[in-house]
PDB file of C-alpha atoms in Angstrom:
ATOM      1  CA  MET A   1      26.564  25.872 -44.193  1.00 46.00           C
ATOM      2  CA  GLY A   2      26.792  25.468 -40.453  1.00 48.00           C
ATOM      3  CA  GLY A   3      23.191  26.229 -40.075  1.00 51.00           C
ATOM      4  CA  ALA A   4      22.193  23.705 -42.616  1.00 49.00           C
ATOM      5  CA  VAL A   5      24.262  21.088 -40.834  1.00 44.00           C
ATOM      6  CA  CYS A   6      22.632  21.894 -37.571  1.00 48.00           C
ATOM      7  CA  LYS A   7      19.244  21.638 -39.131  1.00 50.00           C
ATOM      8  CA  GLU A   8      19.969  18.099 -40.489  1.00 50.00           C
ATOM      9  CA  GLU A   9      21.351  17.132 -37.140  1.00 46.00           C
ATOM     10  CA  GLU A  10      18.129  18.469 -35.418  1.00 49.00           C
ATOM     11  CA  LYS A  11      16.004  16.499 -38.020  1.00 46.00           C
ATOM     12  CA  GLU A  12      17.995  13.386 -37.337  1.00 43.00           C
ATOM     13  CA  GLU A  13      17.636  13.761 -33.607  1.00 42.00           C
ATOM     14  CA  LYS A  14      13.710  14.174 -34.027  1.00 41.00           C
ATOM     15  CA  ARG A  15      13.676  11.051 -36.247  1.00 41.00           C
ATOM     16  CA  SER A  16      15.851   9.170 -33.647  1.00 36.00           C
ATOM     17  CA  VAL A  17      13.421  10.200 -30.801  1.00 36.00           C
ATOM     18  CA  GLY A  18      10.461   9.280 -32.888  1.00 42.00           C
ATOM     19  CA  ARG A  19      11.838   5.790 -33.620  1.00 42.00           C
ATOM     20  CA  GLU A  20      12.513   5.466 -29.943  1.00 45.00           C
ATOM     21  CA  ASP A  21       9.192   6.142 -28.875  1.00 50.00           C
ATOM     22  CA  SER A  22       7.249   4.090 -31.460  1.00 48.00           C
ATOM     23  CA  LEU A  23       6.480   0.619 -30.279  1.00 47.00           C
ATOM     24  CA  THR A  24       7.093  -1.178 -33.558  1.00 51.00           C
ATOM     25  CA  SER A  25       8.604  -4.482 -32.521  1.00 73.00           C
ATOM     26  CA  ALA A  26       8.736  -6.897 -29.750  1.00 79.00           C
ATOM     27  CA  ASP A  27      12.425  -6.066 -29.198  1.00 83.00           C
ATOM     28  CA  ARG A  28      11.604  -2.280 -28.923  1.00 84.00           C
ATOM     29  CA  ILE A  29       8.795  -2.929 -26.377  1.00 88.00           C
ATOM     30  CA  ARG A  30      11.022  -5.200 -24.483  1.00 87.00           C
ATOM     31  CA  ARG A  31      13.354  -2.436 -23.935  1.00 89.00           C
ATOM     32  CA  PHE A  32      10.777  -0.840 -21.657  1.00 90.00           C
ATOM     33  CA  THR A  33      10.661  -3.902 -19.382  1.00 94.00           C
ATOM     34  CA  VAL A  34      12.334  -3.638 -16.176  1.00 95.00           C
ATOM     35  CA  LYS A  35      12.938  -6.097 -13.303  1.00 95.00           C
ATOM     36  CA  GLN A  36      11.365  -5.233 -10.013  1.00 95.00           C
ATOM     37  CA  PHE A  37      11.310  -7.215  -6.920  1.00 95.00           C
ATOM     38  CA  GLY A  38      12.285 -10.254  -9.073  1.00 96.00           C
ATOM     39  CA  TYR A  39       9.191  -9.707 -11.548  1.00 97.00           C
ATOM     40  CA  ASN A  40       9.337  -8.815 -15.193  1.00 97.00           C
ATOM     41  CA  VAL A  41       7.337  -5.657 -15.361  1.00 98.00           C
ATOM     42  CA  LEU A  42       6.172  -3.446 -18.358  1.00 98.00           C
ATOM     43  CA  SER A  43       4.339  -0.240 -18.086  1.00 97.00           C
ATOM     44  CA  LEU A  44       2.726   1.163 -21.146  1.00 96.00           C
ATOM     45  CA  SER A  45       0.627   3.573 -18.962  1.00 97.00           C
ATOM     46  CA  ARG A  46      -0.376   7.100 -20.488  1.00 97.00           C
ATOM     47  CA  ARG A  47       0.902   6.136 -23.961  1.00 96.00           C
ATOM     48  CA  GLY A  48      -2.174   7.333 -25.781  1.00 96.00           C
ATOM     49  CA  LEU A  49      -2.873   3.770 -26.938  1.00 97.00           C
ATOM     50  CA  LYS A  50      -6.076   3.013 -28.749  1.00 97.00           C
ATOM     51  CA  GLU A  51      -5.183  -0.542 -29.289  1.00 96.00           C
ATOM     52  CA  VAL A  52      -2.505  -2.894 -27.939  1.00 96.00           C
ATOM     53  CA  PRO A  53       0.574  -3.253 -30.137  1.00 93.00           C
ATOM     54  CA  ASP A  54       0.474  -6.805 -31.536  1.00 93.00           C
ATOM     55  CA  GLU A  55       4.272  -7.152 -30.485  1.00 93.00           C
ATOM     56  CA  LEU A  56       3.311  -7.213 -26.899  1.00 96.00           C
ATOM     57  CA  TRP A  57       1.869 -10.576 -27.074  1.00 96.00           C
ATOM     58  CA  GLU A  58       5.358 -11.927 -27.902  1.00 95.00           C
ATOM     59  CA  LEU A  59       6.661 -11.028 -24.434  1.00 96.00           C
ATOM     60  CA  LEU A  60       5.612 -14.321 -22.829  1.00 96.00           C
ATOM     61  CA  GLU A  61       7.778 -13.616 -19.936  1.00 96.00           C
ATOM     62  CA  LEU A  62       5.883 -10.597 -18.695  1.00 98.00           C
ATOM     63  CA  GLU A  63       4.452 -10.819 -15.043  1.00 98.00           C
ATOM     64  CA  LYS A  64       3.272  -7.476 -14.430  1.00 98.00           C
ATOM     65  CA  LEU A  65       1.733  -5.495 -17.107  1.00 98.00           C
ATOM     66  CA  ASN A  66       0.453  -1.835 -16.849  1.00 98.00           C
ATOM     67  CA  LEU A  67      -1.988  -0.576 -19.599  1.00 98.00           C
ATOM     68  CA  SER A  68      -3.673   2.062 -17.581  1.00 98.00           C
ATOM     69  CA  LEU A  69      -4.725   5.462 -18.512  1.00 98.00           C
ATOM     70  CA  ASN A  70      -4.935   4.698 -22.334  1.00 98.00           C
ATOM     71  CA  SER A  71      -7.849   4.736 -24.694  1.00 98.00           C
ATOM     72  CA  LEU A  72      -8.323   1.146 -25.233  1.00 98.00           C
ATOM     73  CA  LYS A  73     -11.810  -0.048 -26.102  1.00 98.00           C
ATOM     74  CA  VAL A  74     -11.022  -3.794 -26.657  1.00 97.00           C
ATOM     75  CA  LEU A  75      -8.518  -6.313 -25.339  1.00 98.00           C
ATOM     76  CA  PRO A  76      -7.853  -9.140 -27.999  1.00 97.00           C
ATOM     77  CA  PRO A  77      -7.943 -12.781 -27.368  1.00 98.00           C
ATOM     78  CA  GLN A  78      -4.126 -13.015 -27.495  1.00 98.00           C
ATOM     79  CA  LEU A  79      -4.123 -11.664 -23.833  1.00 98.00           C
ATOM     80  CA  ALA A  80      -4.092 -15.471 -23.098  1.00 98.00           C
ATOM     81  CA  LEU A  81      -0.522 -15.804 -24.390  1.00 98.00           C
ATOM     82  CA  LEU A  82       0.704 -13.859 -21.392  1.00 98.00           C
ATOM     83  CA  SER A  83       0.189 -16.778 -19.020  1.00 98.00           C
ATOM     84  CA  ASN A  84       2.798 -15.889 -16.539  1.00 98.00           C
ATOM     85  CA  LEU A  85       1.024 -12.597 -15.620  1.00 98.00           C
ATOM     86  CA  VAL A  86       0.630 -12.046 -11.803  1.00 98.00           C
ATOM     87  CA  VAL A  87      -0.729  -8.392 -12.094  1.00 98.00           C
ATOM     88  CA  LEU A  88      -2.692  -6.805 -14.868  1.00 98.00           C
ATOM     89  CA  ASN A  89      -3.538  -3.150 -14.687  1.00 98.00           C
ATOM     90  CA  LEU A  90      -6.391  -1.919 -16.981  1.00 98.00           C
ATOM     91  CA  TRP A  91      -7.650   0.971 -15.099  1.00 98.00           C
ATOM     92  CA  GLY A  92      -8.697   4.187 -16.868  1.00 98.00           C
ATOM     93  CA  ASN A  93      -9.505   2.876 -20.416  1.00 98.00           C
ATOM     94  CA  GLN A  94     -12.639   2.614 -22.332  1.00 98.00           C
ATOM     95  CA  LEU A  95     -13.317  -1.108 -22.022  1.00 98.00           C
ATOM     96  CA  SER A  96     -16.846  -2.178 -22.391  1.00 97.00           C
ATOM     97  CA  SER A  97     -15.910  -5.925 -21.842  1.00 97.00           C
ATOM     98  CA  LEU A  98     -13.063  -8.201 -20.863  1.00 98.00           C
ATOM     99  CA  PRO A  99     -12.212 -11.078 -23.351  1.00 98.00           C
ATOM    100  CA  ALA A 100     -13.186 -14.675 -22.208  1.00 98.00           C
ATOM    101  CA  GLU A 101      -9.506 -15.648 -22.600  1.00 98.00           C
ATOM    102  CA  ILE A 102      -8.781 -13.679 -19.422  1.00 98.00           C
ATOM    103  CA  GLY A 103      -9.696 -16.970 -17.726  1.00 98.00           C
ATOM    104  CA  GLN A 104      -6.538 -18.583 -19.002  1.00 98.00           C
ATOM    105  CA  LEU A 105      -4.286 -16.263 -16.967  1.00 98.00           C
ATOM    106  CA  ARG A 106      -4.182 -18.855 -14.175  1.00 98.00           C
ATOM    107  CA  SER A 107      -1.392 -17.172 -12.230  1.00 98.00           C
ATOM    108  CA  LEU A 108      -3.082 -13.795 -11.948  1.00 98.00           C
ATOM    109  CA  ARG A 109      -3.322 -12.488  -8.459  1.00 98.00           C
ATOM    110  CA  VAL A 110      -4.184  -8.765  -9.038  1.00 99.00           C
ATOM    111  CA  LEU A 111      -6.672  -7.316 -11.576  1.00 99.00           C
ATOM    112  CA  PHE A 112      -7.442  -3.666 -11.744  1.00 98.00           C
ATOM    113  CA  ALA A 113     -10.078  -2.766 -14.302  1.00 98.00           C
ATOM    114  CA  TYR A 114     -11.766   0.228 -12.643  1.00 98.00           C
ATOM    115  CA  ARG A 115     -12.768   3.351 -14.373  1.00 98.00           C
ATOM    116  CA  ASN A 116     -13.763   1.686 -17.603  1.00 98.00           C
ATOM    117  CA  ARG A 117     -17.193   0.977 -19.289  1.00 98.00           C
ATOM    118  CA  LEU A 118     -17.651  -2.585 -18.185  1.00 98.00           C
ATOM    119  CA  THR A 119     -21.225  -3.685 -18.257  1.00 98.00           C
ATOM    120  CA  GLU A 120     -20.524  -7.241 -17.441  1.00 98.00           C
ATOM    121  CA  VAL A 121     -17.753  -9.667 -16.403  1.00 98.00           C
ATOM    122  CA  PRO A 122     -16.926 -12.747 -18.297  1.00 98.00           C
ATOM    123  CA  GLU A 123     -17.636 -16.140 -16.535  1.00 98.00           C
ATOM    124  CA  GLU A 124     -14.243 -17.309 -17.384  1.00 98.00           C
ATOM    125  CA  LEU A 125     -12.763 -14.827 -14.798  1.00 98.00           C
ATOM    126  CA  GLY A 126     -13.858 -17.330 -12.281  1.00 98.00           C
ATOM    127  CA  ALA A 127     -10.993 -19.676 -13.553  1.00 98.00           C
ATOM    128  CA  CYS A 128      -8.537 -17.185 -12.156  1.00 98.00           C
ATOM    129  CA  THR A 129      -8.597 -18.930  -8.817  1.00 98.00           C
ATOM    130  CA  GLN A 130      -5.218 -17.355  -7.592  1.00 98.00           C
ATOM    131  CA  LEU A 131      -6.836 -13.821  -7.661  1.00 98.00           C
ATOM    132  CA  GLU A 132      -6.332 -12.036  -4.348  1.00 98.00           C
ATOM    133  CA  VAL A 133      -7.251  -8.364  -5.360  1.00 99.00           C
ATOM    134  CA  LEU A 134      -9.915  -7.487  -7.835  1.00 99.00           C
ATOM    135  CA  SER A 135     -11.232  -3.856  -8.518  1.00 98.00           C
ATOM    136  CA  LEU A 136     -14.065  -3.307 -10.796  1.00 98.00           C
ATOM    137  CA  ALA A 137     -15.055   0.099  -9.447  1.00 98.00           C
ATOM    138  CA  ASN A 138     -16.463   2.930 -11.530  1.00 98.00           C
ATOM    139  CA  ASN A 139     -18.019   0.815 -14.334  1.00 98.00           C
ATOM    140  CA  GLN A 140     -21.593   0.036 -15.275  1.00 98.00           C
ATOM    141  CA  LEU A 141     -22.097  -3.419 -13.622  1.00 98.00           C
ATOM    142  CA  SER A 142     -25.416  -4.539 -12.209  1.00 98.00           C
ATOM    143  CA  SER A 143     -24.271  -8.131 -11.330  1.00 97.00           C
ATOM    144  CA  LEU A 144     -21.490 -10.561 -11.296  1.00 98.00           C
ATOM    145  CA  PRO A 145     -21.411 -14.188 -12.769  1.00 98.00           C
ATOM    146  CA  ALA A 146     -21.828 -17.055 -10.370  1.00 98.00           C
ATOM    147  CA  SER A 147     -18.579 -18.588 -11.527  1.00 98.00           C
ATOM    148  CA  LEU A 148     -16.741 -15.931  -9.320  1.00 98.00           C
ATOM    149  CA  SER A 149     -17.785 -18.076  -6.412  1.00 98.00           C
ATOM    150  CA  SER A 150     -14.656 -20.055  -7.077  1.00 98.00           C
ATOM    151  CA  LEU A 151     -12.354 -16.940  -6.150  1.00 98.00           C
ATOM    152  CA  THR A 152     -11.918 -18.330  -2.641  1.00 98.00           C
ATOM    153  CA  ARG A 153      -8.520 -16.648  -2.235  1.00 98.00           C
ATOM    154  CA  LEU A 154      -9.882 -13.215  -3.085  1.00 98.00           C
ATOM    155  CA  ARG A 155      -9.042 -10.811  -0.097  1.00 98.00           C
ATOM    156  CA  LYS A 156      -9.934  -7.465  -1.525  1.00 98.00           C
ATOM    157  CA  LEU A 157     -12.894  -6.742  -3.631  1.00 99.00           C
ATOM    158  CA  ASN A 158     -13.940  -3.271  -4.897  1.00 98.00           C
ATOM    159  CA  LEU A 159     -17.325  -3.012  -6.590  1.00 98.00           C
ATOM    160  CA  SER A 160     -18.077   0.652  -5.723  1.00 98.00           C
ATOM    161  CA  HIS A 161     -19.685   3.152  -8.136  1.00 98.00           C
ATOM    162  CA  ASN A 162     -21.591   0.670 -10.107  1.00 98.00           C
ATOM    163  CA  LEU A 163     -25.349  -0.260 -10.797  1.00 98.00           C
ATOM    164  CA  ILE A 164     -25.690  -3.103  -8.214  1.00 98.00           C
ATOM    165  CA  THR A 165     -29.050  -3.400  -6.701  1.00 98.00           C
ATOM    166  CA  HIS A 166     -28.253  -6.751  -4.655  1.00 97.00           C
ATOM    167  CA  VAL A 167     -24.904  -8.052  -3.563  1.00 98.00           C
ATOM    168  CA  PRO A 168     -24.063 -10.773  -6.096  1.00 98.00           C
ATOM    169  CA  GLY A 169     -24.473 -14.104  -4.663  1.00 97.00           C
ATOM    170  CA  CYS A 170     -20.866 -15.178  -5.522  1.00 98.00           C
ATOM    171  CA  VAL A 171     -19.551 -12.584  -3.121  1.00 98.00           C
ATOM    172  CA  TYR A 172     -20.851 -14.506  -0.025  1.00 97.00           C
ATOM    173  CA  ASN A 173     -18.615 -17.392  -1.217  1.00 97.00           C
ATOM    174  CA  MET A 174     -15.514 -15.424  -1.299  1.00 98.00           C
ATOM    175  CA  LYS A 175     -14.741 -16.206   2.430  1.00 97.00           C
ATOM    176  CA  ALA A 176     -11.258 -14.822   2.534  1.00 98.00           C
ATOM    177  CA  LEU A 177     -12.288 -11.364   1.926  1.00 98.00           C
ATOM    178  CA  VAL A 178     -10.926  -8.793   4.353  1.00 98.00           C
ATOM    179  CA  PHE A 179     -11.937  -5.668   2.291  1.00 98.00           C
ATOM    180  CA  LEU A 180     -15.275  -5.308   0.543  1.00 98.00           C
ATOM    181  CA  HIS A 181     -16.282  -2.012  -0.972  1.00 98.00           C
ATOM    182  CA  LEU A 182     -19.820  -1.460  -2.185  1.00 98.00           C
ATOM    183  CA  ALA A 183     -20.248   2.250  -1.869  1.00 98.00           C
ATOM    184  CA  CYS A 184     -22.315   4.198  -4.389  1.00 98.00           C
ATOM    185  CA  ASN A 185     -24.431   1.407  -5.833  1.00 98.00           C
ATOM    186  CA  HIS A 186     -28.315   0.926  -5.552  1.00 98.00           C
ATOM    187  CA  LEU A 187     -28.345  -1.511  -2.730  1.00 98.00           C
ATOM    188  CA  GLU A 188     -31.529  -1.668  -0.654  1.00 96.00           C
ATOM    189  CA  ASN A 189     -30.566  -4.497   1.687  1.00 96.00           C
ATOM    190  CA  LEU A 190     -27.781  -7.002   2.738  1.00 97.00           C
ATOM    191  CA  ALA A 191     -28.721 -10.537   2.880  1.00 96.00           C
ATOM    192  CA  GLU A 192     -28.378 -12.791   5.982  1.00 96.00           C
ATOM    193  CA  ASN A 193     -25.499 -14.536   3.968  1.00 96.00           C
ATOM    194  CA  ILE A 194     -23.225 -11.775   4.894  1.00 98.00           C
ATOM    195  CA  GLN A 195     -22.434 -13.590   7.967  1.00 97.00           C
ATOM    196  CA  ALA A 196     -20.246 -16.098   5.873  1.00 98.00           C
ATOM    197  CA  LEU A 197     -17.582 -13.369   5.461  1.00 98.00           C
ATOM    198  CA  VAL A 198     -16.093 -13.869   8.822  1.00 98.00           C
ATOM    199  CA  GLU A 199     -12.627 -12.489   7.851  1.00 98.00           C
ATOM    200  CA  LEU A 200     -13.958  -9.062   6.837  1.00 98.00           C
ATOM    201  CA  LYS A 201     -12.143  -6.212   8.583  1.00 98.00           C
ATOM    202  CA  ILE A 202     -13.415  -3.447   6.241  1.00 98.00           C
ATOM    203  CA  LEU A 203     -16.982  -3.078   4.870  1.00 98.00           C
ATOM    204  CA  ILE A 204     -18.063   0.009   2.957  1.00 98.00           C
ATOM    205  CA  VAL A 205     -21.668   0.378   1.831  1.00 98.00           C
ATOM    206  CA  GLU A 206     -22.163   4.199   2.189  1.00 97.00           C
ATOM    207  CA  GLY A 207     -24.017   6.027  -0.480  1.00 98.00           C
ATOM    208  CA  ASN A 208     -26.729   3.250  -1.107  1.00 98.00           C
ATOM    209  CA  SER A 209     -30.387   2.775  -0.292  1.00 98.00           C
ATOM    210  CA  LEU A 210     -30.210   0.537   2.691  1.00 98.00           C
ATOM    211  CA  HIS A 211     -33.158   0.917   5.002  1.00 96.00           C
ATOM    212  CA  SER A 212     -32.186  -1.726   7.433  1.00 95.00           C
ATOM    213  CA  LEU A 213     -29.330  -3.919   8.593  1.00 97.00           C
ATOM    214  CA  PRO A 214     -29.498  -7.721   9.106  1.00 97.00           C
ATOM    215  CA  LYS A 215     -28.833  -9.220  12.396  1.00 97.00           C
ATOM    216  CA  ALA A 216     -26.222 -11.387  10.565  1.00 97.00           C
ATOM    217  CA  LEU A 217     -23.979  -8.279  10.063  1.00 98.00           C
ATOM    218  CA  CYS A 218     -23.411  -8.561  13.715  1.00 98.00           C
ATOM    219  CA  CYS A 219     -21.668 -11.790  13.288  1.00 97.00           C
ATOM    220  CA  LEU A 220     -18.587 -10.118  11.492  1.00 98.00           C
ATOM    221  CA  THR A 221     -16.828  -9.559  14.755  1.00 98.00           C
ATOM    222  CA  ARG A 222     -13.523  -8.805  13.001  1.00 98.00           C
ATOM    223  CA  LEU A 223     -14.847  -5.536  11.520  1.00 98.00           C
ATOM    224  CA  GLU A 224     -12.593  -2.627  12.130  1.00 98.00           C
ATOM    225  CA  LEU A 225     -14.273  -0.318   9.778  1.00 98.00           C
ATOM    226  CA  LEU A 226     -17.985  -0.326   8.927  1.00 98.00           C
ATOM    227  CA  ASN A 227     -19.092   2.583   6.721  1.00 98.00           C
ATOM    228  CA  LEU A 228     -22.964   2.816   6.667  1.00 98.00           C
ATOM    229  CA  ASP A 229     -23.195   6.573   5.984  1.00 97.00           C
ATOM    230  CA  PHE A 230     -25.619   8.241   3.425  1.00 97.00           C
ATOM    231  CA  ASN A 231     -28.177   5.370   3.374  1.00 98.00           C
ATOM    232  CA  ASN A 232     -31.849   5.400   4.814  1.00 98.00           C
ATOM    233  CA  ILE A 233     -30.987   3.482   8.018  1.00 98.00           C
ATOM    234  CA  LYS A 234     -33.440   4.403  10.886  1.00 96.00           C
ATOM    235  CA  ASP A 235     -32.392   1.788  13.504  1.00 96.00           C
ATOM    236  CA  VAL A 236     -29.638  -0.704  14.191  1.00 97.00           C
ATOM    237  CA  PRO A 237     -29.828  -4.437  15.348  1.00 97.00           C
ATOM    238  CA  GLN A 238     -29.533  -4.917  19.078  1.00 96.00           C
ATOM    239  CA  GLU A 239     -26.676  -7.408  18.480  1.00 97.00           C
ATOM    240  CA  MET A 240     -24.477  -4.693  17.107  1.00 98.00           C
ATOM    241  CA  HIS A 241     -22.707  -4.332  20.408  1.00 97.00           C
ATOM    242  CA  GLN A 242     -20.832  -7.469  19.429  1.00 97.00           C
ATOM    243  CA  LEU A 243     -18.746  -5.578  16.933  1.00 98.00           C
ATOM    244  CA  SER A 244     -16.208  -4.819  19.579  1.00 96.00           C
ATOM    245  CA  HIS A 245     -13.250  -3.986  17.097  1.00 98.00           C
ATOM    246  CA  LEU A 246     -15.262  -0.808  16.006  1.00 97.00           C
ATOM    247  CA  GLU A 247     -13.604   1.289  18.527  1.00 94.00           C
ATOM    248  CA  LYS A 248     -15.212   4.709  17.881  1.00 96.00           C
ATOM    249  CA  LEU A 249     -17.825   6.815  15.915  1.00 96.00           C
ATOM    250  CA  ALA A 250     -15.859   7.705  12.801  1.00 95.00           C
ATOM    251  CA  CYS A 251     -16.063  10.937  10.796  1.00 87.00           C
ATOM    252  CA  HIS A 252     -13.334  10.953   8.147  1.00 87.00           C
ATOM    253  CA  PRO A 253     -14.094   8.464   5.335  1.00 78.00           C
ATOM    254  CA  LEU A 254     -10.818   6.599   5.976  1.00 82.00           C
ATOM    255  CA  ASP A 255     -11.056   6.377   9.587  1.00 94.00           C
ATOM    256  CA  LYS A 256     -11.483   3.166  11.332  1.00 97.00           C
ATOM    257  CA  GLY A 257     -14.671   2.641  13.371  1.00 98.00           C
ATOM    258  CA  LEU A 258     -18.300   3.049  12.740  1.00 98.00           C
ATOM    259  CA  HIS A 259     -19.706   5.488  10.202  1.00 97.00           C
ATOM    260  CA  ILE A 260     -23.506   5.904  10.662  1.00 97.00           C
ATOM    261  CA  VAL A 261     -24.457   9.228  11.725  1.00 94.00           C
ATOM    262  CA  HIS A 262     -25.421  10.516   8.259  1.00 95.00           C
ATOM    263  CA  ASN A 263     -28.531   8.492   8.353  1.00 97.00           C
ATOM    264  CA  PRO A 264     -32.123   9.345   9.300  1.00 97.00           C
ATOM    265  CA  LEU A 265     -31.820   7.567  12.535  1.00 97.00           C
ATOM    266  CA  LEU A 266     -34.723   7.653  14.992  1.00 95.00           C
ATOM    267  CA  LYS A 267     -34.846   8.231  18.665  1.00 93.00           C
ATOM    268  CA  PRO A 268     -33.621   6.878  21.007  1.00 94.00           C
ATOM    269  CA  VAL A 269     -30.551   5.729  18.920  1.00 95.00           C
ATOM    270  CA  LYS A 270     -29.825   9.095  17.404  1.00 94.00           C
ATOM    271  CA  GLU A 271     -29.774  10.628  20.884  1.00 96.00           C
ATOM    272  CA  VAL A 272     -27.585   7.784  22.423  1.00 96.00           C
ATOM    273  CA  LEU A 273     -25.072   8.172  19.677  1.00 95.00           C
ATOM    274  CA  GLU A 274     -24.401  11.736  20.929  1.00 94.00           C
ATOM    275  CA  GLY A 275     -22.515   9.952  23.736  1.00 95.00           C
ATOM    276  CA  GLY A 276     -20.390   8.138  21.263  1.00 95.00           C
ATOM    277  CA  LEU A 277     -20.099   4.502  20.253  1.00 96.00           C
ATOM    278  CA  THR A 278     -19.461   3.151  23.884  1.00 96.00           C
ATOM    279  CA  ALA A 279     -22.787   4.755  24.833  1.00 96.00           C
ATOM    280  CA  LEU A 280     -24.607   3.152  21.942  1.00 96.00           C
ATOM    281  CA  PHE A 281     -22.958  -0.305  22.631  1.00 97.00           C
ATOM    282  CA  ASN A 282     -23.995  -0.065  26.536  1.00 96.00           C
ATOM    283  CA  TYR A 283     -27.580   0.961  25.366  1.00 96.00           C
ATOM    284  CA  LEU A 284     -27.925  -2.032  23.066  1.00 96.00           C
ATOM    285  CA  ARG A 285     -26.540  -4.483  25.661  1.00 95.00           C
ATOM    286  CA  ALA A 286     -29.129  -3.419  28.181  1.00 94.00           C
ATOM    287  CA  ALA A 287     -32.015  -3.394  25.827  1.00 83.00           C
TER     288      ALA A 287
END
């Protein structure tokens, strides 16, 4: 008799746990929301979600939403209902596109959509003019819409590990950028327009097919980290000595300084670099 009671209690406990974990109503999901640093935050990360629960769109008060590391293939138009969102985290899903309605999230400041299957970005994203951080890394993008030129508050842009052959024209209008990550694409050159990004402190273009550097790059005098490794660069512009905030030749990928030695550099630059960055800059000044 006691064993039967225990089994019943065990079954009821399992049913209770199952009910607790199933996201079947707005109230049930709302119980997962927390207040962090004054923001209404909901994380549904690693939930095995194949689609977003309909009830989520009733939580109009949400300001930070984490849907990362699920199996989402589509985001529905109802995303527009969450008009108070400041941070939207979508990384690590299977999204092949973002809904046009994302442009209605006018308060959005941070969007993480890396490690998906995106082949394009909707023009409407350009309406999210409060964006400060945008990561679209590890997708299948070959370009960005011109409308993103309006993202003039953007400070950090990550487009690494895509299929980009030319830096999208809109990027050169993002004049508040301090961080631009373009590694592991198919870039063959950087346009002279790069000089417009005068606030840049970190520029990463390693793992592309760059064969030369524009003189305009040397106008970015605030650069503290310039990673040019693993390209086809044979020479550097004489004006490179103007990049005085590059304090050393860097080796570790995250080190500040100039990363350039992993290129087929020709003499005399290759030999001069053996004396370090100061030696290179002195050589370029005297040239």
